[in-house]
PDB file of C-alpha atoms in Angstrom:
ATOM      1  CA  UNK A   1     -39.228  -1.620  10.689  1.00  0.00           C
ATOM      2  CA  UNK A   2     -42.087  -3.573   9.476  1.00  0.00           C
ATOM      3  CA  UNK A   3     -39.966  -6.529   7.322  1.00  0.00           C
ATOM      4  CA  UNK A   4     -36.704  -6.729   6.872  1.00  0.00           C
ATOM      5  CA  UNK A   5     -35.809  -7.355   3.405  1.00  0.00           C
ATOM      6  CA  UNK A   6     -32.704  -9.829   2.631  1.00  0.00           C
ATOM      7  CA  UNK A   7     -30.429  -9.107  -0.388  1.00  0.00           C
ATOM      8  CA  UNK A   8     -27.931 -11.828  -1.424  1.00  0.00           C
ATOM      9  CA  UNK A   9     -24.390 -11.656  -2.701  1.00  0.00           C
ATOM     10  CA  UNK A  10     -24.529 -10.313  -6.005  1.00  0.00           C
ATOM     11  CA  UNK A  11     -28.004  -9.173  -5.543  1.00  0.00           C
ATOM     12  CA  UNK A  12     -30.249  -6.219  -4.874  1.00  0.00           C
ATOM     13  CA  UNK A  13     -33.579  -5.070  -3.564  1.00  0.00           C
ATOM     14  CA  UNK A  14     -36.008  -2.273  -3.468  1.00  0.00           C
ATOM     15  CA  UNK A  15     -38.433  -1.357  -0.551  1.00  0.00           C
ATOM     16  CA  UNK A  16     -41.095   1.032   0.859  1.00  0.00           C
ATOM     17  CA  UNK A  17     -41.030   2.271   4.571  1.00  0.00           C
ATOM     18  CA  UNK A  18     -41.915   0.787   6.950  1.00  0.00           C
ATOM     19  CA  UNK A  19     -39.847  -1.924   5.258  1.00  0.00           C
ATOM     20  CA  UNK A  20     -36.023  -2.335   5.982  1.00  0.00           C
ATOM     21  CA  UNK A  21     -33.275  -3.988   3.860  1.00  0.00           C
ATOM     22  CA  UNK A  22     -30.084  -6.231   4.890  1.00  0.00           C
ATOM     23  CA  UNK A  23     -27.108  -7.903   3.723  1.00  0.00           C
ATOM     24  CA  UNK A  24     -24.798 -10.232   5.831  1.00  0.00           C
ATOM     25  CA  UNK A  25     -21.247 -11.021   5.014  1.00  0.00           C
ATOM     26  CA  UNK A  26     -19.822  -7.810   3.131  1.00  0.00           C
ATOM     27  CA  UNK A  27     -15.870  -8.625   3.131  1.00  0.00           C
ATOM     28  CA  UNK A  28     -14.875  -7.243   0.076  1.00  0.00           C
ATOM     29  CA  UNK A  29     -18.107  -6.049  -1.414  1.00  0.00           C
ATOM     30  CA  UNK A  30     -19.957  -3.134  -0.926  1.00  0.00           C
ATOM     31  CA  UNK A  31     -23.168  -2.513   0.017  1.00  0.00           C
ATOM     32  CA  UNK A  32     -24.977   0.523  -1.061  1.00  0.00           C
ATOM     33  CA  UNK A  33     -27.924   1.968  -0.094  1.00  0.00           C
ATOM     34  CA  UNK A  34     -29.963   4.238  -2.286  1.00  0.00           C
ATOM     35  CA  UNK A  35     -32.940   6.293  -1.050  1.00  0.00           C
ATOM     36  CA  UNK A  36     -35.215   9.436  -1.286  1.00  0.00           C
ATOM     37  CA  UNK A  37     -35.740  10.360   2.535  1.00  0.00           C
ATOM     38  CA  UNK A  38     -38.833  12.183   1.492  1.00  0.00           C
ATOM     39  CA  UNK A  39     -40.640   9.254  -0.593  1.00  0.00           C
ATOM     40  CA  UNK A  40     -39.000   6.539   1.628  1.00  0.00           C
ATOM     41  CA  UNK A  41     -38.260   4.251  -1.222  1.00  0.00           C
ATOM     42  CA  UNK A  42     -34.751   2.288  -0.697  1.00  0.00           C
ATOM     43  CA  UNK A  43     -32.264   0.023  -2.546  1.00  0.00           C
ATOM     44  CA  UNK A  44     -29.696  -2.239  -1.554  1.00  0.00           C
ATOM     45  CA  UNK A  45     -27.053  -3.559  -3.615  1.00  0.00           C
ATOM     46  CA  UNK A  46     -24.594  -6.043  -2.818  1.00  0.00           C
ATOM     47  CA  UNK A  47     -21.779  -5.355  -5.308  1.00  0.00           C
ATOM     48  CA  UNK A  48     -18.804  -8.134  -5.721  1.00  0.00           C
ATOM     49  CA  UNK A  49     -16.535  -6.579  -8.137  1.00  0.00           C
ATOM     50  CA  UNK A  50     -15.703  -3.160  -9.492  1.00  0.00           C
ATOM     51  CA  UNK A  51     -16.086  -3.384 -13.418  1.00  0.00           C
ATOM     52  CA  UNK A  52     -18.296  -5.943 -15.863  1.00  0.00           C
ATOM     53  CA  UNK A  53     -16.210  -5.478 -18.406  1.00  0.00           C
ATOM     54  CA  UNK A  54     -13.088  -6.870 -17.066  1.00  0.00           C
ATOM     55  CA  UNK A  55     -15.068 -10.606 -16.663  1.00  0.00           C
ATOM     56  CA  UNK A  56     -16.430 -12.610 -19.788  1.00  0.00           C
ATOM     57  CA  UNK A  57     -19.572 -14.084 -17.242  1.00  0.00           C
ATOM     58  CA  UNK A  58     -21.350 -10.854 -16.737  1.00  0.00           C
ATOM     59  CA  UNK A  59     -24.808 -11.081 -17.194  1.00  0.00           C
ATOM     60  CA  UNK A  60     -26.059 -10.285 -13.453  1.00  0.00           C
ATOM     61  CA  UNK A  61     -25.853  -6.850 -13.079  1.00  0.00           C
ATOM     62  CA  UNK A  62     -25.783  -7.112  -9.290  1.00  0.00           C
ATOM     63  CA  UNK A  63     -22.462  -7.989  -8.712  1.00  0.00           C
ATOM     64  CA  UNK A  64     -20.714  -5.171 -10.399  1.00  0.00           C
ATOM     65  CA  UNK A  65     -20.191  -1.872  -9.375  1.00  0.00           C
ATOM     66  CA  UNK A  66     -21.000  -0.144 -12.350  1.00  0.00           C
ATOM     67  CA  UNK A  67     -23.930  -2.104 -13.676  1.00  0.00           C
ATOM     68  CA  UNK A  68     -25.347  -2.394  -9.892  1.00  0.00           C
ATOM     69  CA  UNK A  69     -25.547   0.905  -9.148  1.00  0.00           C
ATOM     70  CA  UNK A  70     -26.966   1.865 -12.285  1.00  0.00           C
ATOM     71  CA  UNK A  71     -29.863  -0.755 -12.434  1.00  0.00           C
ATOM     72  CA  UNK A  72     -30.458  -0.005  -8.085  1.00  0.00           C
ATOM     73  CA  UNK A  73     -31.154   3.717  -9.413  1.00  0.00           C
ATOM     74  CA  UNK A  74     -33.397   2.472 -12.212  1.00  0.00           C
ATOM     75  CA  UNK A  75     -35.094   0.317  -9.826  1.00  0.00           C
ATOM     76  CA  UNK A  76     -35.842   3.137  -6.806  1.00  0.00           C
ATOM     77  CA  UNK A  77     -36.674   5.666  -9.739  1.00  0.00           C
ATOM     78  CA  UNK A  78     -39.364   3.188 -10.672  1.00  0.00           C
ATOM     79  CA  UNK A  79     -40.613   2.633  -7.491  1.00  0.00           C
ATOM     80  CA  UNK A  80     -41.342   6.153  -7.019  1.00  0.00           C
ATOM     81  CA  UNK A  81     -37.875   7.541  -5.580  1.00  0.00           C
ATOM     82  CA  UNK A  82     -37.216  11.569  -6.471  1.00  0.00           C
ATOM     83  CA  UNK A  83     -34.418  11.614  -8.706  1.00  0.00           C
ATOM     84  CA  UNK A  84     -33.291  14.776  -7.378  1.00  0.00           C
ATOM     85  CA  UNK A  85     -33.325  13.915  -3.745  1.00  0.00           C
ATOM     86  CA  UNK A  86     -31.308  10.973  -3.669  1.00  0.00           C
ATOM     87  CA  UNK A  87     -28.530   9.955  -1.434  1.00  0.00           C
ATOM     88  CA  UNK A  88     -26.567   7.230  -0.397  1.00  0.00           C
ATOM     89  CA  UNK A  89     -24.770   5.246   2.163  1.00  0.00           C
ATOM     90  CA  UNK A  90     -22.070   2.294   1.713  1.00  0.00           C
ATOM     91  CA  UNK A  91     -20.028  -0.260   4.149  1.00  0.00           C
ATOM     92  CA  UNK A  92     -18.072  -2.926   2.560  1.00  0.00           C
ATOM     93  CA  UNK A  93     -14.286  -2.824   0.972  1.00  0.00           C
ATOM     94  CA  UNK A  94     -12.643  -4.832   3.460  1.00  0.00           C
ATOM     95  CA  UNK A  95      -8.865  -6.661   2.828  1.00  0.00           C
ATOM     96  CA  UNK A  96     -10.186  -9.957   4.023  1.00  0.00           C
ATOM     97  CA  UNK A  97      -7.030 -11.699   2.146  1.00  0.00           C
ATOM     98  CA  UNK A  98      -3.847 -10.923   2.142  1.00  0.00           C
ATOM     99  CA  UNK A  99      -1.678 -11.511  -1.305  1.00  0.00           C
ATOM    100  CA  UNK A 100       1.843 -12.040  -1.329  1.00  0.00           C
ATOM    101  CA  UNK A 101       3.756 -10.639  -4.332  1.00  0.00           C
ATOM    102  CA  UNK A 102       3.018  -9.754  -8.405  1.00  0.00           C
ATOM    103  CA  UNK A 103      -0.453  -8.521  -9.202  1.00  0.00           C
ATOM    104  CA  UNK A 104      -3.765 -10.355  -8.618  1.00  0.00           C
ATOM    105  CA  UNK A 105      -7.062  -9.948  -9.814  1.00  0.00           C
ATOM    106  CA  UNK A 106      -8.485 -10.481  -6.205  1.00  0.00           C
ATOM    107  CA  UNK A 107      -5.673  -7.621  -4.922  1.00  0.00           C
ATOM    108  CA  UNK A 108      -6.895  -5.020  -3.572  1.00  0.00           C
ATOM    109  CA  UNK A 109     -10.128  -5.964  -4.756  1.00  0.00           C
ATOM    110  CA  UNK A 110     -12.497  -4.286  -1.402  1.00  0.00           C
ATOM    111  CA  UNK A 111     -10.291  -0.969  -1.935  1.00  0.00           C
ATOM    112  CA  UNK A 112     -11.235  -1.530  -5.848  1.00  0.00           C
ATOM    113  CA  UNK A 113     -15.038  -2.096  -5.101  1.00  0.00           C
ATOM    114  CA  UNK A 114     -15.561   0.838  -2.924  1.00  0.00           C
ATOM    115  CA  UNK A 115     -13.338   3.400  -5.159  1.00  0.00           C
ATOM    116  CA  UNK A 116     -15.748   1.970  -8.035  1.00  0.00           C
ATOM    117  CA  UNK A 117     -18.853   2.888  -6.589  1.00  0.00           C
ATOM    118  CA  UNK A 118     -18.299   6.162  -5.211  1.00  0.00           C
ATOM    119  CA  UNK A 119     -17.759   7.041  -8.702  1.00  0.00           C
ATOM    120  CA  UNK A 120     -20.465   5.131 -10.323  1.00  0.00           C
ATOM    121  CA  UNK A 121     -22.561   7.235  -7.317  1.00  0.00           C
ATOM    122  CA  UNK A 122     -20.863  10.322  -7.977  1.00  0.00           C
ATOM    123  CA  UNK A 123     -21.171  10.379 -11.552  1.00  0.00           C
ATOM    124  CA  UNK A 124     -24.818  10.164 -11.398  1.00  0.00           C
ATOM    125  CA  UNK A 125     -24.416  13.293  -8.365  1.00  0.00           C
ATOM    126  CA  UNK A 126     -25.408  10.714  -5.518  1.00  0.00           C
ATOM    127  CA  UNK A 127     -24.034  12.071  -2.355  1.00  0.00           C
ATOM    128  CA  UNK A 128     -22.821   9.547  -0.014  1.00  0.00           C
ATOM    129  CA  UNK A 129     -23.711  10.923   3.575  1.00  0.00           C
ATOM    130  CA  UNK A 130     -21.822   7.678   5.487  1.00  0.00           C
ATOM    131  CA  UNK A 131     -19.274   5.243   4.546  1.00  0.00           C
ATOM    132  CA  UNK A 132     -17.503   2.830   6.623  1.00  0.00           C
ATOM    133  CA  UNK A 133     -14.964   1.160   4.121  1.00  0.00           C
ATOM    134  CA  UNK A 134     -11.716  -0.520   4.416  1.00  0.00           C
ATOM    135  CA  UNK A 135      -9.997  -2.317   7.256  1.00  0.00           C
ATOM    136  CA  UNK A 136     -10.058  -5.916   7.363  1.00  0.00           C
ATOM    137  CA  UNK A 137     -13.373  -7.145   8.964  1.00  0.00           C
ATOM    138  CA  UNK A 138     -16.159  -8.286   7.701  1.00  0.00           C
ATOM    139  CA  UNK A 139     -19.275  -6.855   8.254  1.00  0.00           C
ATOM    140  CA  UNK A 140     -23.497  -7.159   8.025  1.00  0.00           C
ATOM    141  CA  UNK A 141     -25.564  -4.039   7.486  1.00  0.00           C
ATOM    142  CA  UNK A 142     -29.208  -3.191   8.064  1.00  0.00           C
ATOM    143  CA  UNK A 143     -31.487   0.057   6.546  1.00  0.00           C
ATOM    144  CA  UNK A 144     -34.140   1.569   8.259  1.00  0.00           C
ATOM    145  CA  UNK A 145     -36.329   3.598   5.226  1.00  0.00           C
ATOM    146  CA  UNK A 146     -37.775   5.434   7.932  1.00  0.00           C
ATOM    147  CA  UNK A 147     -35.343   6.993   9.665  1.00  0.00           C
ATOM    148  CA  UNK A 148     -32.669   6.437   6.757  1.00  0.00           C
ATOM    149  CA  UNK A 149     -30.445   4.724   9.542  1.00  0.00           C
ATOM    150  CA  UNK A 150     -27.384   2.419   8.628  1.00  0.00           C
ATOM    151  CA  UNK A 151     -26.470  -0.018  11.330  1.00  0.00           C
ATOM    152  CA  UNK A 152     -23.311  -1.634  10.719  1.00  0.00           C
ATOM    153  CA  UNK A 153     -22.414  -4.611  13.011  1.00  0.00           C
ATOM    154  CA  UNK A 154     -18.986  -6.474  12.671  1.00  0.00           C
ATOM    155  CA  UNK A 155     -17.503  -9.126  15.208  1.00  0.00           C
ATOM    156  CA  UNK A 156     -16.051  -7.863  18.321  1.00  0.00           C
ATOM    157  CA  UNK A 157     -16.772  -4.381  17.499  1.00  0.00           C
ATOM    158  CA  UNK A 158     -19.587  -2.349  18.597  1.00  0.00           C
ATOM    159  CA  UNK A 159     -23.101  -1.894  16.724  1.00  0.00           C
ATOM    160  CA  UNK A 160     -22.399   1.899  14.413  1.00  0.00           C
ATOM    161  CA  UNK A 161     -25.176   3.311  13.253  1.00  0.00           C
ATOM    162  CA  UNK A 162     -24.538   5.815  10.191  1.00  0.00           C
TER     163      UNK A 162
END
């Protein structure tokens, strides 16, 4: 990889091979990759929540699962992405918190995320070809364009690559 691009919570970025993209800290959120592995071009979301509509402050599209992953597929169409031969990968979801008792906006809310975008992604017939969601750790990821590699570190367990 050639730079490694950094996308922020509740942010996302587009790149061109040789370039790579990362995002530290996914607890709860998701982070989704979309690319064409023939073109090379590849987006990273970092989604926070599962639906824009449920939240009266929801202007950046980022955070959201269903506005993020429709504006990431705008954005590597108009880099120069294949619309046909996209796919995907996603790490994320986690339970960081645990809730005791009635219902909570923040319940559940990494199981929410990640339900959210697989069908935001399969809606617009994005395969996913790796997911590691759920459990309770946090984690960072990093993209390589080139070889469409996900490497998925978390603490005190070893380096995945997807």
């Amino acid at each position: 990889m050639s730079e490694i691009i950094k996308v922020g919570m509740a942010d996302m970025k587009v790149c061109n091979a040789p370039d790579g993209l990362t995002t530290l800290g996914l607890g709860s959120c998701i982070g989704a990759v979309i690319y064409d592995p023939v073109s090379k071009v590849s987006g990273m979301v970092h989604v926070m929540l599962p639906d824009s509509k449920a939240i009266k402050e929801n202007s950046n599209k980022a955070k959201f699962a269903d506005t993020g992953i429709e504006e990431l597929l705008d954005m590597v169409i108009k880099a120069g992405a294949d619309r046909k031969k996209l796919v995907a990968k996603i790490a994320g979801g986690a339970q960081m918190f645990a809730f005791s008792g009635g219902t909570n906006e923040f319940n559940k809310i990494g199981e929410r995320n990640a339900k959210a975008v697989k069908e935001m992604l399969g809606g617009y017939n994005i395969p996913i070809l790796a997911e590691e969601t759920g459990g309770n750790i946090g984690r960072t990821i990093i993209f390589d364009s080139v070889t469409g590699d996900l490497t998925i570190k978390a603490v005190g367990k070893p380096v995945k690559v997807v």
